[in-house]
């Protein structure tokens, strides 16, 4: 059976621990490969490789670093079908969905190519008599990324593109559930001219993560995953003196006002709720139907669910694939088995594909969900869309703001005033107005509020550049030696 290896010093390296972790084919339920989980010593070797490569990479000119990113961008684009097929085979998402993931990843590479501009500092001439002051941004050193299974190509690119172009070296610990795309990206970076050691990949699980969290040579760590783990990573990393950004879970609300176009809102809810089988941190998981819009909206969503083609990614007609593992599929299905007082309008367990091989579950719709139900409180991370009915705009906003998560939210309305008030009122990091999945373009930054983010800086974009650098302020004077004298007073600027 195929072993998915580590990447160290510019080449694939077999694991030595003997502790194998299975990589499943979600469409068939069969094991297709395995990774050998990295030991602490193997993780240390990856960090040591990155540390040795750092001085030369830091010294590389901004033009040189940008050139590598330009070449990498062209290689990713040229190989997008191969990368998408690999993502699809291990994650289970459709090839079209995987290609969409790559398109958004390419945006991040393109943003990173602007490093010569993004890393410009500030300069103040004559801040005091004969004194100039300027600021510069410098890399941190070795940084690490821990990425989730749901976007095995895009999320790593959220991290390492900015980190590398800023002059850092990088250690990636991808999800053990779909680890192959990370190796392909590593090889493309090598082909683009990135020096060996600047980018390393350790396959594995908790043991590798825990070592990265305390390793003294890792200066910063980026994480995307569930909220409990994000909080634990943030606390452990900061306790070890590291800079940490840890993005957690979500419960994204889509508020539909009575004046909204029902057909457009239903299309958006189905697209955002069931794309990638709901395994997206920005998926709409709660539709808040305000007033009289509820009944026709539920009917419109239900009618559209019946037309979703669920199947393996090898089927060109498939629009939604399986979930990542059998255990996760069963956990998601469990929410439908005990809906409480809610009404299961469409039960995905009844879909024919759900009883066949693989980890499939049909799209599900649950109406009249209450805020104390696990359907509402839990991040289900599957193709289950809950409808909560609200009597007013104010009640809808309270639902969004009272929720522990603050990742993304959206409002559907024809009323510009209501939309503007909504973006002002909601306590949330990313807001869509008639846009159900408001993932920012690469030249803004991604991240939520409340329990959806642990740390001060969001991911990628301008805040990504800030995260992977630190500022230094230089005060300089080139005086005439004849004017030099001792002055014990506080430095003056006037």
Short mmCIF file of C-alpha atoms in Angstrom, two decimals:
data_model
loop_
_atom_site.label_atom_id
_atom_site.label_comp_id
_atom_site.label_asym_id
_atom_site.label_seq_id
_atom_site.Cartn_x
_atom_site.Cartn_y
_atom_site.Cartn_z
CA UNK A 1 0.00 0.00 0.00
CA UNK A 2 1.18 3.52 -0.81
CA UNK A 3 3.06 5.39 1.90
CA UNK A 4 2.69 9.18 1.95
CA UNK A 5 6.04 10.49 3.11
CA UNK A 6 7.46 13.50 4.91
CA UNK A 7 9.28 16.28 3.03
CA UNK A 8 12.69 17.23 4.39
CA UNK A 9 15.53 19.19 2.83
CA UNK A 10 13.86 19.30 -0.56
CA UNK A 11 12.92 15.65 -0.93
CA UNK A 12 10.38 13.04 0.18
CA UNK A 13 11.56 11.02 3.17
CA UNK A 14 10.01 7.85 4.56
CA UNK A 15 8.78 7.83 8.13
CA UNK A 16 10.55 5.72 10.73
CA UNK A 17 8.16 5.47 13.68
CA UNK A 18 6.23 2.45 12.39
CA UNK A 19 3.01 4.05 13.62
CA UNK A 20 0.74 4.02 10.59
CA UNK A 21 -2.29 6.29 10.16
CA UNK A 22 -4.79 5.27 7.45
CA UNK A 23 -5.81 7.50 4.56
CA UNK A 24 -9.27 6.49 3.36
CA UNK A 25 -11.06 6.81 0.06
CA UNK A 26 -14.25 8.50 1.31
CA UNK A 27 -16.17 7.46 -1.80
CA UNK A 28 -15.56 3.72 -1.32
CA UNK A 29 -14.79 3.40 2.38
CA UNK A 30 -11.55 1.59 1.56
CA UNK A 31 -8.06 2.49 2.72
CA UNK A 32 -5.98 3.89 -0.14
CA UNK A 33 -2.73 4.87 1.59
CA UNK A 34 -1.12 5.55 4.95
CA UNK A 35 1.22 7.99 6.63
CA UNK A 36 3.82 7.05 9.20
CA UNK A 37 3.26 9.49 12.05
CA UNK A 38 6.25 11.69 12.74
CA UNK A 39 8.09 11.30 16.01
CA UNK A 40 9.31 14.23 18.07
CA UNK A 41 12.80 13.56 16.67
CA UNK A 42 11.53 13.71 13.07
CA UNK A 43 9.70 16.92 13.83
CA UNK A 44 12.89 18.31 15.34
CA UNK A 45 14.74 17.39 12.13
CA UNK A 46 12.23 19.37 10.06
CA UNK A 47 12.65 22.40 12.32
CA UNK A 48 16.44 22.04 12.21
CA UNK A 49 16.34 21.96 8.41
CA UNK A 50 14.24 25.14 8.35
CA UNK A 51 16.51 26.81 10.89
CA UNK A 52 19.63 26.04 8.86
CA UNK A 53 18.01 27.42 5.71
CA UNK A 54 16.77 30.62 7.34
CA UNK A 55 19.86 32.87 7.24
CA UNK A 56 20.38 32.53 3.49
CA UNK A 57 16.67 32.82 2.67
CA UNK A 58 16.30 35.87 4.90
CA UNK A 59 19.24 37.45 3.09
CA UNK A 60 17.66 36.81 -0.32
CA UNK A 61 16.43 39.99 -1.96
CA UNK A 62 12.75 40.81 -2.05
CA UNK A 63 12.89 40.50 -5.83
CA UNK A 64 14.32 36.99 -5.52
CA UNK A 65 11.63 35.90 -3.07
CA UNK A 66 8.89 37.39 -5.25
CA UNK A 67 10.38 35.63 -8.27
CA UNK A 68 10.01 32.27 -6.51
CA UNK A 69 6.37 33.06 -5.77
CA UNK A 70 5.74 34.06 -9.40
CA UNK A 71 7.20 30.75 -10.58
CA UNK A 72 5.26 28.83 -7.96
CA UNK A 73 2.05 30.49 -9.06
CA UNK A 74 2.64 29.40 -12.66
CA UNK A 75 3.43 25.82 -11.59
CA UNK A 76 0.30 25.56 -9.45
CA UNK A 77 -1.78 26.88 -12.29
CA UNK A 78 -0.19 24.47 -14.77
CA UNK A 79 -0.76 21.51 -12.44
CA UNK A 80 -4.16 22.50 -11.09
CA UNK A 81 -5.93 19.46 -12.54
CA UNK A 82 -3.46 17.07 -10.93
CA UNK A 83 -3.67 18.87 -7.58
CA UNK A 84 -7.47 19.00 -7.71
CA UNK A 85 -7.68 15.30 -8.54
CA UNK A 86 -5.46 14.50 -5.56
CA UNK A 87 -7.53 16.68 -3.23
CA UNK A 88 -10.70 15.06 -4.53
CA UNK A 89 -9.38 11.52 -4.15
CA UNK A 90 -8.41 11.93 -0.49
CA UNK A 91 -10.99 14.44 0.73
CA UNK A 92 -13.97 13.26 -1.33
CA UNK A 93 -15.09 16.69 -2.60
CA UNK A 94 -15.94 16.97 -6.26
CA UNK A 95 -13.21 17.89 -8.71
CA UNK A 96 -14.99 21.15 -9.51
CA UNK A 97 -15.02 22.02 -5.81
CA UNK A 98 -11.33 21.15 -5.51
CA UNK A 99 -10.54 23.34 -8.51
CA UNK A 100 -12.42 26.19 -6.82
CA UNK A 101 -10.26 25.68 -3.73
CA UNK A 102 -7.15 25.99 -5.88
CA UNK A 103 -8.43 29.14 -7.55
CA UNK A 104 -8.72 30.82 -4.15
CA UNK A 105 -5.28 29.50 -3.20
CA UNK A 106 -3.82 31.04 -6.34
CA UNK A 107 -5.13 34.42 -5.18
CA UNK A 108 -2.97 34.11 -2.08
CA UNK A 109 0.13 33.33 -4.12
CA UNK A 110 -0.58 36.36 -6.29
CA UNK A 111 -0.90 38.58 -3.22
CA UNK A 112 2.42 37.29 -1.91
CA UNK A 113 4.21 38.23 -5.14
CA UNK A 114 3.67 41.84 -4.08
CA UNK A 115 6.15 41.50 -1.21
CA UNK A 116 8.47 44.26 -2.46
CA UNK A 117 5.58 46.67 -1.97
CA UNK A 118 3.96 44.99 1.05
CA UNK A 119 7.18 45.04 3.09
CA UNK A 120 7.92 48.74 2.59
CA UNK A 121 8.38 50.58 5.85
CA UNK A 122 7.94 54.23 6.77
CA UNK A 123 10.46 57.06 6.85
CA UNK A 124 10.42 60.39 8.67
CA UNK A 125 13.15 62.83 7.73
CA UNK A 126 14.29 65.41 10.28
CA UNK A 127 12.26 63.94 13.14
CA UNK A 128 14.64 65.95 15.30
CA UNK A 129 17.45 68.21 14.22
CA UNK A 130 19.69 66.05 12.05
CA UNK A 131 17.80 62.89 13.09
CA UNK A 132 15.84 60.59 10.78
CA UNK A 133 13.50 57.80 11.93
CA UNK A 134 12.37 54.87 9.84
CA UNK A 135 10.61 51.56 10.33
CA UNK A 136 11.26 48.21 8.69
CA UNK A 137 9.63 44.79 8.85
CA UNK A 138 11.79 41.69 9.34
CA UNK A 139 10.99 37.96 9.33
CA UNK A 140 10.56 35.96 12.51
CA UNK A 141 12.58 32.85 11.65
CA UNK A 142 11.13 29.34 11.58
CA UNK A 143 7.32 29.36 11.58
CA UNK A 144 4.88 26.45 11.47
CA UNK A 145 1.41 25.74 10.15
CA UNK A 146 -1.12 23.13 11.26
CA UNK A 147 -3.88 22.76 8.68
CA UNK A 148 -7.29 21.02 8.52
CA UNK A 149 -8.61 18.29 6.24
CA UNK A 150 -11.31 20.34 4.55
CA UNK A 151 -8.97 22.50 2.44
CA UNK A 152 -5.72 20.53 2.10
CA UNK A 153 -4.29 22.82 -0.60
CA UNK A 154 -5.85 26.24 -0.03
CA UNK A 155 -5.37 26.68 3.72
CA UNK A 156 -1.64 25.79 3.63
CA UNK A 157 -1.27 28.43 0.89
CA UNK A 158 -3.05 30.90 3.17
CA UNK A 159 -0.09 30.46 5.48
CA UNK A 160 3.15 29.59 3.74
CA UNK A 161 2.95 31.98 0.78
CA UNK A 162 3.12 35.08 2.97
CA UNK A 163 5.44 33.44 5.48
CA UNK A 164 8.01 32.47 2.86
CA UNK A 165 7.93 35.69 0.86
CA UNK A 166 8.50 37.63 4.10
CA UNK A 167 11.77 35.71 4.54
CA UNK A 168 10.72 33.05 7.04
CA UNK A 169 11.18 29.31 6.64
CA UNK A 170 8.21 27.02 7.16
CA UNK A 171 7.26 23.65 8.67
CA UNK A 172 3.82 22.33 7.66
CA UNK A 173 1.86 19.67 9.54
CA UNK A 174 -1.08 18.89 7.24
CA UNK A 175 -4.10 16.83 8.18
CA UNK A 176 -3.33 13.13 8.29
CA UNK A 177 -6.70 12.48 6.61
CA UNK A 178 -5.67 13.97 3.22
CA UNK A 179 -1.91 14.59 3.35
CA UNK A 180 -0.78 14.12 -0.27
CA UNK A 181 -1.48 17.64 -1.62
CA UNK A 182 1.07 19.06 0.81
CA UNK A 183 3.83 16.96 -0.76
CA UNK A 184 2.87 17.99 -4.26
CA UNK A 185 2.93 21.65 -3.25
CA UNK A 186 6.32 21.12 -1.61
CA UNK A 187 7.71 19.70 -4.85
CA UNK A 188 6.30 22.61 -6.85
CA UNK A 189 8.00 25.03 -4.46
CA UNK A 190 11.26 23.17 -5.09
CA UNK A 191 10.73 23.42 -8.84
CA UNK A 192 10.02 27.15 -8.44
CA UNK A 193 13.49 27.63 -6.98
CA UNK A 194 12.81 27.69 -3.24
CA UNK A 195 16.05 26.56 -1.56
CA UNK A 196 16.03 23.17 0.15
CA UNK A 197 15.06 23.34 3.80
CA UNK A 198 12.95 26.47 3.48
CA UNK A 199 9.76 24.38 3.36
CA UNK A 200 9.36 21.08 5.19
CA UNK A 201 6.37 18.78 5.76
CA UNK A 202 5.87 16.47 8.73
CA UNK A 203 3.04 13.99 8.47
CA UNK A 204 1.41 12.90 11.67
CA UNK A 205 -0.95 13.71 14.46
CA UNK A 206 -0.92 15.06 17.97
CA UNK A 207 2.68 14.07 18.72
CA UNK A 208 4.04 16.27 15.92
CA UNK A 209 1.73 19.14 16.87
CA UNK A 210 2.72 19.04 20.52
CA UNK A 211 6.39 19.12 19.60
CA UNK A 212 5.95 22.11 17.31
CA UNK A 213 4.08 23.94 20.06
CA UNK A 214 6.99 23.79 22.47
CA UNK A 215 9.98 23.69 20.13
CA UNK A 216 12.24 26.61 21.07
CA UNK A 217 13.21 27.33 17.46
CA UNK A 218 9.62 27.73 16.22
CA UNK A 219 8.83 31.42 16.51
CA UNK A 220 5.19 31.47 15.39
CA UNK A 221 2.42 29.04 14.63
CA UNK A 222 -0.74 29.25 12.50
CA UNK A 223 -3.64 26.86 13.03
CA UNK A 224 -7.05 26.20 11.52
CA UNK A 225 -9.43 23.67 13.10
CA UNK A 226 -12.12 23.21 15.70
CA UNK A 227 -12.57 25.71 18.52
CA UNK A 228 -11.54 23.42 21.42
CA UNK A 229 -8.30 22.51 19.68
CA UNK A 230 -7.70 26.08 18.49
CA UNK A 231 -8.00 27.30 22.07
CA UNK A 232 -5.63 24.59 23.32
CA UNK A 233 -3.10 25.36 20.58
CA UNK A 234 -3.25 29.08 21.32
CA UNK A 235 -2.79 28.60 25.05
CA UNK A 236 0.05 26.09 24.69
CA UNK A 237 1.84 28.09 22.01
CA UNK A 238 1.64 31.44 23.77
CA UNK A 239 2.65 29.79 27.03
CA UNK A 240 5.80 28.69 25.21
CA UNK A 241 6.41 32.28 24.14
CA UNK A 242 5.28 31.95 20.53
CA UNK A 243 3.19 34.19 18.35
CA UNK A 244 -0.01 32.24 17.55
CA UNK A 245 -3.04 32.71 15.32
CA UNK A 246 -5.55 29.91 15.84
CA UNK A 247 -8.76 29.94 13.82
CA UNK A 248 -11.56 27.89 15.34
CA UNK A 249 -15.07 26.77 14.54
CA UNK A 250 -18.18 28.51 13.34
CA UNK A 251 -21.95 28.54 13.30
CA UNK A 252 -22.64 30.83 10.39
CA UNK A 253 -26.09 32.43 10.24
CA UNK A 254 -27.79 33.54 7.04
CA UNK A 255 -30.52 36.03 7.88
CA UNK A 256 -33.34 36.27 5.33
CA UNK A 257 -35.62 39.30 5.68
CA UNK A 258 -39.24 39.28 4.48
CA UNK A 259 -38.42 41.44 1.46
CA UNK A 260 -35.71 39.12 0.14
CA UNK A 261 -35.94 37.38 -3.22
CA UNK A 262 -36.94 33.90 -2.08
CA UNK A 263 -35.56 32.07 -5.10
CA UNK A 264 -32.18 33.79 -4.78
CA UNK A 265 -32.05 33.20 -1.03
CA UNK A 266 -32.94 29.52 -1.46
CA UNK A 267 -30.27 29.09 -4.12
CA UNK A 268 -27.74 30.71 -1.81
CA UNK A 269 -28.72 28.63 1.22
CA UNK A 270 -28.42 25.37 -0.71
CA UNK A 271 -25.11 26.37 -2.31
CA UNK A 272 -23.57 27.56 0.95
CA UNK A 273 -25.08 24.88 3.17
CA UNK A 274 -24.27 21.78 1.14
CA UNK A 275 -21.19 22.68 -0.89
CA UNK A 276 -18.33 20.32 -0.01
CA UNK A 277 -20.90 18.35 2.04
CA UNK A 278 -20.99 21.18 4.57
CA UNK A 279 -17.37 20.59 5.57
CA UNK A 280 -16.43 24.26 5.42
CA UNK A 281 -15.85 26.65 8.29
CA UNK A 282 -17.69 29.26 6.24
CA UNK A 283 -20.64 27.04 5.34
CA UNK A 284 -24.08 28.39 6.19
CA UNK A 285 -25.38 26.10 8.91
CA UNK A 286 -28.28 28.21 10.19
CA UNK A 287 -30.87 30.03 8.13
CA UNK A 288 -32.67 32.67 10.21
CA UNK A 289 -36.02 33.16 8.51
CA UNK A 290 -37.63 36.43 9.61
CA UNK A 291 -41.40 36.69 9.71
CA UNK A 292 -43.56 35.48 6.84
CA UNK A 293 -40.60 34.48 4.66
CA UNK A 294 -40.13 31.23 6.59
CA UNK A 295 -42.72 28.91 5.00
CA UNK A 296 -42.01 29.74 1.34
CA UNK A 297 -38.26 29.74 1.99
CA UNK A 298 -38.29 26.30 3.60
CA UNK A 299 -40.38 24.98 0.73
CA UNK A 300 -37.98 26.45 -1.84
CA UNK A 301 -34.91 25.00 -0.12
CA UNK A 302 -36.56 21.60 0.21
CA UNK A 303 -37.45 21.55 -3.48
CA UNK A 304 -33.87 22.33 -4.47
CA UNK A 305 -32.39 19.65 -2.23
CA UNK A 306 -34.17 17.01 -4.28
CA UNK A 307 -32.17 18.06 -7.32
CA UNK A 308 -28.70 17.80 -5.72
CA UNK A 309 -26.68 15.01 -7.31
CA UNK A 310 -24.76 13.22 -4.54
CA UNK A 311 -22.03 10.80 -5.57
CA UNK A 312 -18.32 10.07 -5.88
CA UNK A 313 -16.06 12.65 -7.44
CA UNK A 314 -15.39 10.20 -10.28
CA UNK A 315 -18.98 10.80 -11.40
CA UNK A 316 -18.95 13.95 -13.57
CA UNK A 317 -22.57 14.63 -12.62
CA UNK A 318 -21.89 14.64 -8.86
CA UNK A 319 -22.37 17.99 -7.10
CA UNK A 320 -21.78 16.80 -3.52
CA UNK A 321 -19.44 14.08 -2.36
CA UNK A 322 -19.00 12.04 0.83
CA UNK A 323 -17.84 13.13 4.26
CA UNK A 324 -14.24 12.62 5.25
CA UNK A 325 -14.54 9.52 7.50
CA UNK A 326 -17.13 6.96 8.54
CA UNK A 327 -17.00 8.19 12.13
CA UNK A 328 -17.73 11.74 11.09
CA UNK A 329 -20.58 10.66 8.79
CA UNK A 330 -22.16 8.71 11.64
CA UNK A 331 -21.76 11.64 14.03
CA UNK A 332 -23.48 14.02 11.62
CA UNK A 333 -26.28 11.53 10.98
CA UNK A 334 -26.79 11.29 14.73
CA UNK A 335 -28.11 14.85 14.84
CA UNK A 336 -30.96 13.76 12.56
CA UNK A 337 -31.78 10.78 14.75
CA UNK A 338 -32.53 13.00 17.76
CA UNK A 339 -33.90 16.33 16.47
CA UNK A 340 -35.90 17.05 19.62
CA UNK A 341 -38.84 19.33 18.88
CA UNK A 342 -37.46 20.33 15.49
CA UNK A 343 -38.99 19.08 12.26
CA UNK A 344 -36.77 17.09 9.88
CA UNK A 345 -38.05 18.28 6.51
CA UNK A 346 -35.48 16.41 4.41
CA UNK A 347 -33.57 13.50 5.97
CA UNK A 348 -30.26 12.82 4.27
CA UNK A 349 -30.16 9.34 5.72
CA UNK A 350 -32.96 8.43 3.29
CA UNK A 351 -30.87 9.29 0.23
CA UNK A 352 -30.05 6.11 -1.72
CA UNK A 353 -26.34 6.88 -1.74
CA UNK A 354 -26.30 6.99 2.08
CA UNK A 355 -26.79 3.22 2.33
CA UNK A 356 -24.09 2.31 -0.18
CA UNK A 357 -20.31 2.13 0.16
CA UNK A 358 -18.37 5.18 1.21
CA UNK A 359 -19.08 7.88 3.74
CA UNK A 360 -22.09 9.51 2.08
CA UNK A 361 -24.95 11.38 3.68
CA UNK A 362 -27.57 13.22 1.69
CA UNK A 363 -28.39 16.88 2.19
CA UNK A 364 -30.69 17.43 5.19
CA UNK A 365 -33.01 20.26 6.19
CA UNK A 366 -34.37 20.74 9.71
CA UNK A 367 -37.01 23.39 10.44
CA UNK A 368 -38.14 25.07 13.68
CA UNK A 369 -34.84 24.48 15.42
CA UNK A 370 -34.58 26.02 18.87
CA UNK A 371 -31.48 27.72 20.23
CA UNK A 372 -30.99 25.12 22.96
CA UNK A 373 -30.89 22.24 20.48
CA UNK A 374 -27.55 20.58 19.62
CA UNK A 375 -28.55 21.21 16.01
CA UNK A 376 -28.06 24.89 16.80
CA UNK A 377 -25.35 24.93 19.44
CA UNK A 378 -22.92 22.44 17.86
CA UNK A 379 -20.67 22.93 14.85
CA UNK A 380 -22.01 19.93 12.93
CA UNK A 381 -19.65 20.29 9.95
CA UNK A 382 -21.83 18.32 7.60
CA UNK A 383 -24.73 18.66 5.13
CA UNK A 384 -27.33 19.60 7.75
CA UNK A 385 -29.03 22.98 7.38
CA UNK A 386 -31.07 24.24 10.33
CA UNK A 387 -33.84 26.83 10.07
CA UNK A 388 -34.53 29.10 13.04
CA UNK A 389 -37.59 31.31 12.82
CA UNK A 390 -37.41 34.86 14.10
CA UNK A 391 -40.20 37.43 14.43
CA UNK A 392 -38.11 40.51 13.69
CA UNK A 393 -34.83 41.93 12.46
CA UNK A 394 -33.81 42.70 16.04
CA UNK A 395 -34.39 39.09 17.11
CA UNK A 396 -32.35 37.84 14.15
CA UNK A 397 -29.42 40.08 15.06
CA UNK A 398 -29.57 38.92 18.68
CA UNK A 399 -29.28 35.32 17.48
CA UNK A 400 -26.09 36.13 15.59
CA UNK A 401 -24.60 38.19 18.39
CA UNK A 402 -25.50 35.83 21.23
CA UNK A 403 -23.88 32.85 19.52
CA UNK A 404 -20.45 31.90 20.86
CA UNK A 405 -18.99 31.90 17.35
CA UNK A 406 -18.36 34.95 15.21
CA UNK A 407 -16.84 33.67 12.00
CA UNK A 408 -19.14 34.66 9.15
CA UNK A 409 -22.72 35.79 8.64
CA UNK A 410 -24.88 37.02 5.78
CA UNK A 411 -28.09 38.92 5.20
CA UNK A 412 -30.44 38.61 2.24
CA UNK A 413 -32.62 41.63 1.58
CA UNK A 414 -33.55 44.21 -1.04
CA UNK A 415 -33.35 46.98 1.56
CA UNK A 416 -30.02 48.81 1.43
CA UNK A 417 -30.67 50.52 4.73
CA UNK A 418 -31.34 47.24 6.51
CA UNK A 419 -28.20 45.72 5.00
CA UNK A 420 -26.07 48.66 6.11
CA UNK A 421 -27.52 48.51 9.61
CA UNK A 422 -26.85 44.76 9.74
CA UNK A 423 -23.16 45.06 8.92
CA UNK A 424 -22.93 47.71 11.63
CA UNK A 425 -24.84 45.71 14.25
CA UNK A 426 -23.49 42.18 13.94
CA UNK A 427 -20.64 40.96 16.13
CA UNK A 428 -18.86 38.92 13.52
CA UNK A 429 -15.59 38.97 11.59
CA UNK A 430 -16.88 38.51 8.04
CA UNK A 431 -20.22 39.73 6.70
CA UNK A 432 -21.98 39.07 3.41
CA UNK A 433 -24.73 41.22 1.92
CA UNK A 434 -26.62 38.96 -0.47
CA UNK A 435 -23.39 36.91 -0.51
CA UNK A 436 -23.79 33.66 1.46
CA UNK A 437 -20.08 32.75 1.85
CA UNK A 438 -18.23 36.04 2.46
CA UNK A 439 -14.67 34.72 2.25
CA UNK A 440 -12.52 37.83 1.64
CA UNK A 441 -10.39 38.19 -1.46
CA UNK A 442 -6.67 37.67 -0.87
CA UNK A 443 -5.83 41.34 -0.40
CA UNK A 444 -8.07 41.52 2.66
CA UNK A 445 -7.72 39.11 5.59
CA UNK A 446 -9.70 36.09 6.76
CA UNK A 447 -10.85 35.48 10.31
CA UNK A 448 -13.68 35.68 12.78
CA UNK A 449 -14.34 37.05 16.23
CA UNK A 450 -15.28 35.54 19.58
CA UNK A 451 -14.63 31.77 19.81
CA UNK A 452 -13.81 31.61 16.10
CA UNK A 453 -10.38 33.21 16.55
CA UNK A 454 -7.67 33.02 19.19
CA UNK A 455 -5.04 35.66 18.62
CA UNK A 456 -4.90 39.25 17.45
CA UNK A 457 -4.26 38.92 13.72
CA UNK A 458 -6.39 37.33 11.01
CA UNK A 459 -5.01 35.07 8.32
CA UNK A 460 -3.54 35.92 4.92
CA UNK A 461 -3.73 39.36 3.29
CA UNK A 462 -2.27 42.42 5.08
CA UNK A 463 -2.68 40.90 8.54
CA UNK A 464 -0.85 37.79 7.35
CA UNK A 465 2.13 39.97 6.43
CA UNK A 466 1.99 41.53 9.89
CA UNK A 467 1.79 38.13 11.56
CA UNK A 468 4.88 36.75 9.83
CA UNK A 469 7.04 39.85 10.43
CA UNK A 470 7.95 42.12 13.27
CA UNK A 471 8.62 45.82 13.02
CA UNK A 472 11.84 47.52 13.90
CA UNK A 473 12.25 51.30 14.28
CA UNK A 474 15.65 52.85 13.56
CA UNK A 475 16.62 56.33 14.74
CA UNK A 476 19.74 57.61 12.96
CA UNK A 477 21.94 60.68 13.10
CA UNK A 478 25.13 61.51 11.19
CA UNK A 479 26.45 64.50 13.14
CA UNK A 480 29.50 66.63 12.72
CA UNK A 481 31.92 65.22 15.32
CA UNK A 482 32.72 68.74 16.42
CA UNK A 483 29.17 69.16 17.73
CA UNK A 484 29.14 66.00 19.84
CA UNK A 485 28.72 66.39 23.59
CA UNK A 486 27.42 64.56 26.66
CA UNK A 487 23.71 65.19 27.36
CA UNK A 488 22.09 63.22 30.20
CA UNK A 489 18.64 64.67 29.59
CA UNK A 490 15.75 62.81 27.96
CA UNK A 491 16.09 62.71 24.14
CA UNK A 492 14.49 65.78 22.60
CA UNK A 493 12.63 66.11 19.33
CA UNK A 494 12.29 69.91 19.37
#
